[in-house]
Amino acid sequence: GSTLGAAAAAKGKYFGTALSNGHLGEAQYAQTADREFNMATPENEMKWDATEPNRGQFTYGGGDAILNHAQSHGMRTRGHTLVWHSQLPGWVNNIGTGSELTQVMDNHIRNLMTHYKGKIYAWDVVNEAFQDGSSGARRSSPFQNKIGNSFIEHAFQTARSADPAAKLCYNDYNIDGVNAKSNAVYNMVKDFKSRNIPIDCVGFQGHFNSQSPVPSDFQQNLQRFVDLGVSVQITELDIAGSGQAQADNYTKVTRACLAISRCDGITVWGVTDKYSWRSGDTPLLFDGNYQKKQAYNSVLAAL
Ligand code: XIL
């Protein structure tokens, strides 16, 4: 293929990007995104602070704009994200009891998934619920602290009933290789499968830099999750660096996904380096002038 999306589609996969509503009016941004990608993730527009800034008041303008743009340019959409400790409006932090917070969480999930019912390829139902480091413990959050461990399975069950057509993913970072954190997620997925808790996919964010490089056991780690009966997706790929080294790392990630039939696809976390959340790392496939980088050429060649 001559574009990332077309080349991935020829292999039965998608190639996506995060999109920001604020940049869609920039012609080169939209043209590059529309030409290259066939999956979109709203970078911020479907998060809790954007969609339910006040309790029970839902605002869908930003999310709708991304979804409409994606649909009218042949891109499917990943929903990101329903339950996350970050970008959470203050009022959620102030809910007093677990039972009330469970109602609030369910109401949030049901509202978003009903609003977008039938239009979302996959939802990141729960994002980043585990700690870094060797403990494998859950991360502190209002949901974890007030509802307890069961908040994740509860969220997935509510999500399944709200939109049975959407794939339901657990999404996290630093789970790309075999380590204590990925082991904890692995054990959760295994447990969910054994108890028929609905889960369809695990999202591997894939934020890489010199402190957290693409692990040598990346493919092996993806495969062990697939062996549990879920699909895997690279959901927020960006790799710090430049030139051949960066290109080689992008090639590794692309090859790992291609080697695994149940790796559904790859999403990069932005179109151009200039708008990356880590723009100092120049971690994306297009430079600030929308020129294809070496990393772009390597990914396309690997697809
Ligand atoms: C980031 C966005 O890129 C930024 O624009 C925002 O300020 C903060 O969030 N993990 C995730 C993403 O799941 O939602 C985060 O996105 C990056 C880390």
XYZ file of C-alpha atoms and ligand atoms in Angstrom:
321
model
C 0.000 0.000 0.000
C 0.959 3.609 -0.386
C -0.370 4.748 2.979
C -0.149 3.341 6.482
C -3.865 2.630 6.641
C -4.041 0.907 3.262
C -0.913 -1.155 3.921
C -2.203 -2.255 7.324
C -5.648 -3.057 5.887
C -4.017 -5.312 3.304
C -2.682 -7.298 6.280
C -6.044 -7.342 8.047
C -5.059 -4.655 10.566
C -5.734 -0.985 11.128
C -3.286 1.878 11.486
C -4.634 4.739 13.557
C -3.796 8.051 15.120
C -4.905 10.154 18.023
C -6.783 13.226 16.789
C -7.312 16.537 18.543
C -10.349 18.579 17.702
C -8.417 21.821 18.003
C -6.140 20.909 15.093
C -8.679 19.534 12.611
C -9.113 23.003 11.146
C -5.450 23.029 10.083
C -5.454 21.846 6.477
C -2.149 19.948 6.557
C -3.054 18.257 9.821
C -6.401 17.037 8.516
C -5.043 16.116 5.075
C -2.197 14.073 6.544
C -4.471 12.308 9.018
C -7.158 11.612 6.427
C -4.685 10.273 3.891
C -2.686 7.970 6.150
C -4.877 6.554 8.907
C -7.979 4.386 9.113
C -8.607 4.499 12.874
C -8.959 7.543 15.136
C -8.747 7.984 18.901
C -9.855 11.292 20.405
C -6.766 12.477 22.279
C -8.784 14.160 25.055
C -12.354 14.730 23.870
C -13.993 11.588 25.300
C -12.307 11.743 28.701
C -14.385 12.296 31.830
C -13.462 15.967 32.324
C -14.540 16.678 28.742
C -17.742 14.625 28.730
C -19.188 15.033 32.238
C -17.610 18.171 33.696
C -20.516 18.481 36.129
C -22.411 15.585 37.607
C -25.111 14.387 35.222
C -24.347 17.076 32.592
C -22.919 15.417 29.532
C -21.114 17.377 26.813
C -20.382 15.591 23.584
C -19.350 18.390 21.230
C -15.650 17.543 21.067
C -16.135 13.791 20.869
C -18.840 14.138 18.234
C -16.606 16.357 16.101
C -13.821 13.756 16.101
C -16.222 10.895 15.440
C -17.898 12.758 12.564
C -14.555 13.666 11.045
C -13.378 10.071 11.329
C -16.572 8.622 9.874
C -16.585 10.991 6.928
C -12.986 10.061 6.087
C -13.270 6.300 6.320
C -11.773 5.956 9.784
C -13.231 3.894 12.602
C -12.979 5.278 16.142
C -11.570 3.955 19.398
C -13.343 5.352 22.463
C -10.888 6.675 25.037
C -11.498 6.412 27.978
C -14.358 5.652 30.403
C -12.745 5.070 33.822
C -9.360 6.630 34.595
C -7.868 8.375 37.623
C -6.550 11.240 35.478
C -8.410 14.068 33.732
C -11.181 13.395 36.218
C -13.301 16.396 37.250
C -13.020 17.394 40.895
C -16.595 16.447 41.719
C -15.848 12.758 41.078
C -13.002 12.870 43.598
C -15.444 14.257 46.145
C -18.013 11.444 45.996
C -18.082 10.053 49.515
C -18.997 6.394 49.403
C -18.241 3.406 47.224
C -21.893 2.708 46.502
C -22.484 6.258 45.315
C -19.308 6.215 43.237
C -20.395 2.932 41.638
C -23.649 4.612 40.587
C -21.710 7.597 39.241
C -19.321 5.330 37.324
C -22.159 3.251 35.858
C -24.052 6.370 34.852
C -20.959 7.769 33.129
C -20.271 4.539 31.241
C -23.904 4.123 30.211
C -24.266 7.705 29.018
C -21.155 7.687 26.865
C -21.659 4.226 25.441
C -25.326 4.909 24.703
C -24.544 8.233 23.036
C -21.957 6.524 20.807
C -23.716 3.164 20.572
C -22.822 1.204 17.460
C -20.242 3.776 16.372
C -17.192 2.808 18.421
C -14.897 -0.017 17.354
C -13.381 -0.497 20.809
C -13.597 1.303 24.146
C -10.782 1.679 26.630
C -13.155 0.852 29.495
C -10.542 1.163 32.236
C -7.213 2.946 31.809
C -4.041 2.680 33.926
C -5.422 0.903 36.996
C -2.120 -0.687 38.035
C 0.967 0.764 39.704
C 4.418 0.873 38.191
C 7.222 -1.016 39.864
C 7.537 -4.466 41.326
C 4.418 -4.688 43.494
C 1.852 -5.470 40.810
C -0.613 -3.603 43.033
C -3.528 -1.499 41.971
C -2.976 2.230 41.617
C -4.606 4.547 44.103
C -7.670 6.220 42.584
C -11.127 7.223 43.777
C -12.495 4.051 42.147
C -9.903 1.743 43.665
C -9.962 3.397 47.072
C -13.728 3.684 47.472
C -15.121 0.759 45.473
C -12.186 -1.635 45.742
C -10.771 -4.223 43.343
C -14.199 -4.998 41.903
C -14.483 -1.613 40.190
C -12.799 -2.941 37.058
C -15.028 -5.966 36.527
C -18.068 -3.880 37.400
C -17.096 -1.323 34.757
C -16.656 -4.032 32.111
C -20.009 -5.620 32.918
C -21.790 -2.272 32.698
C -19.973 -1.520 29.447
C -20.987 -4.803 27.835
C -24.652 -4.221 28.550
C -24.493 -0.624 27.280
C -23.054 -1.403 23.818
C -22.621 -5.107 23.070
C -21.095 -4.295 19.653
C -18.052 -2.458 21.007
C -14.902 -4.338 21.879
C -14.019 -3.747 25.523
C -10.340 -3.105 26.289
C -8.203 -2.691 29.370
C -5.470 -0.144 28.500
C -2.158 0.633 30.250
C 1.475 1.698 29.828
C 4.692 -0.057 30.889
C 3.024 -3.403 30.257
C 4.721 -3.881 26.889
C 7.254 -6.436 28.131
C 6.991 -9.198 30.723
C 7.295 -7.431 34.096
C 5.496 -7.204 37.430
C 2.941 -4.729 36.109
C 2.131 -6.719 32.961
C 1.979 -9.876 35.086
C -0.665 -8.221 37.249
C -2.717 -7.262 34.180
C -2.216 -10.756 32.775
C -3.519 -12.303 35.985
C -6.530 -9.997 35.947
C -7.407 -10.954 32.353
C -6.953 -14.624 33.162
C -9.239 -14.273 36.163
C -11.847 -12.373 34.112
C -11.813 -15.083 31.441
C -12.224 -17.824 34.057
C -15.236 -16.051 35.595
C -16.843 -14.878 32.327
C -16.288 -11.197 33.049
C -16.517 -9.557 29.605
C -13.177 -8.363 28.206
C -12.145 -8.455 24.549
C -8.825 -6.723 24.280
C -5.804 -5.326 26.057
C -4.383 -2.018 24.890
C -0.619 -1.551 25.146
C -0.012 2.186 25.107
C 3.549 1.916 23.819
C 5.074 5.181 25.067
C 8.765 4.444 24.565
C 11.945 6.392 25.320
C 15.463 5.591 26.463
C 14.248 4.923 30.025
C 11.553 2.587 28.759
C 12.674 1.194 25.391
C 10.781 -1.277 23.218
C 11.332 -4.472 25.235
C 13.011 -7.427 23.562
C 10.135 -9.654 24.692
C 7.417 -7.353 23.328
C 6.029 -9.881 20.859
C 6.221 -12.728 23.366
C 4.324 -10.604 25.884
C 1.576 -9.728 23.372
C 1.317 -13.408 22.509
C 0.753 -14.537 26.095
C -2.226 -12.176 26.346
C -3.622 -13.473 23.043
C -3.264 -16.978 24.445
C -5.701 -15.998 27.216
C -8.363 -15.328 24.593
C -8.245 -11.549 24.084
C -6.980 -9.517 21.173
C -4.191 -6.986 21.603
C -3.871 -3.449 20.264
C -1.035 -0.930 20.330
C -3.022 2.089 21.408
C -0.797 5.154 21.943
C 2.491 4.445 20.202
C 5.189 7.080 20.277
C 8.934 6.506 20.411
C 11.403 9.197 21.420
C 14.372 9.719 19.146
C 15.206 10.351 15.517
C 16.759 8.836 12.434
C 17.652 5.185 12.087
C 17.394 4.271 15.780
C 13.857 5.576 16.021
C 12.968 3.931 12.717
C 14.314 0.578 13.916
C 12.198 0.744 17.062
C 9.082 1.531 15.033
C 9.915 -1.432 12.803
C 10.147 -3.734 15.848
C 6.722 -2.705 17.081
C 5.162 -3.025 13.633
C 6.670 -6.471 13.067
C 5.500 -7.693 16.466
C 1.904 -6.728 15.706
C 2.052 -8.218 12.205
C 3.402 -11.484 13.593
C 0.355 -11.926 15.823
C -2.931 -12.604 14.100
C -4.939 -11.271 17.046
C -3.037 -7.989 17.136
C -5.847 -5.847 15.730
C -3.780 -2.809 14.869
C -1.539 0.059 15.852
C -2.436 3.628 16.824
C 0.211 6.348 17.061
C -0.387 9.069 19.643
C -0.633 11.982 17.248
C -0.087 13.051 13.664
C 2.870 15.433 13.883
C 5.772 15.936 16.259
C 4.805 19.567 16.741
C 1.566 18.654 18.521
C 2.806 15.570 20.372
C 2.153 15.543 24.139
C 5.920 14.900 24.322
C 6.950 17.133 21.447
C 10.478 17.474 22.839
C 10.941 13.761 22.104
C 9.965 14.111 18.405
C 8.280 10.703 18.850
C 5.889 10.519 15.867
C 5.977 9.607 12.163
C 5.613 13.108 10.661
C 7.800 16.051 11.546
C 6.516 19.513 12.386
C 6.167 20.312 8.681
C 4.177 17.131 7.991
C 7.133 15.580 6.182
C 7.460 11.793 6.380
C 10.268 10.807 8.749
C 12.572 7.826 8.420
C 10.346 6.127 10.996
C 7.374 6.554 8.653
C 9.218 4.899 5.774
C 10.291 2.006 7.995
C 6.775 1.363 9.245
C 5.363 1.465 5.729
C 8.069 -0.887 4.505
C 7.428 -3.294 7.387
C 3.659 -3.396 6.823
C -2.502 12.715 27.093
C -2.790 13.698 25.967
O -1.974 13.365 24.871
C -2.515 15.116 26.432
O -2.970 16.038 25.441
C -3.210 15.395 27.750
O -2.824 16.669 28.219
C -2.865 14.344 28.786
O -3.195 13.067 28.277
N -2.006 7.873 28.628
C -3.264 8.015 28.078
C -3.589 9.216 27.275
O -4.081 7.084 28.177
O -4.928 9.623 27.425
C -2.671 10.371 27.612
O -2.957 11.439 26.698
C -1.231 9.942 27.550
C -0.958 8.859 28.545
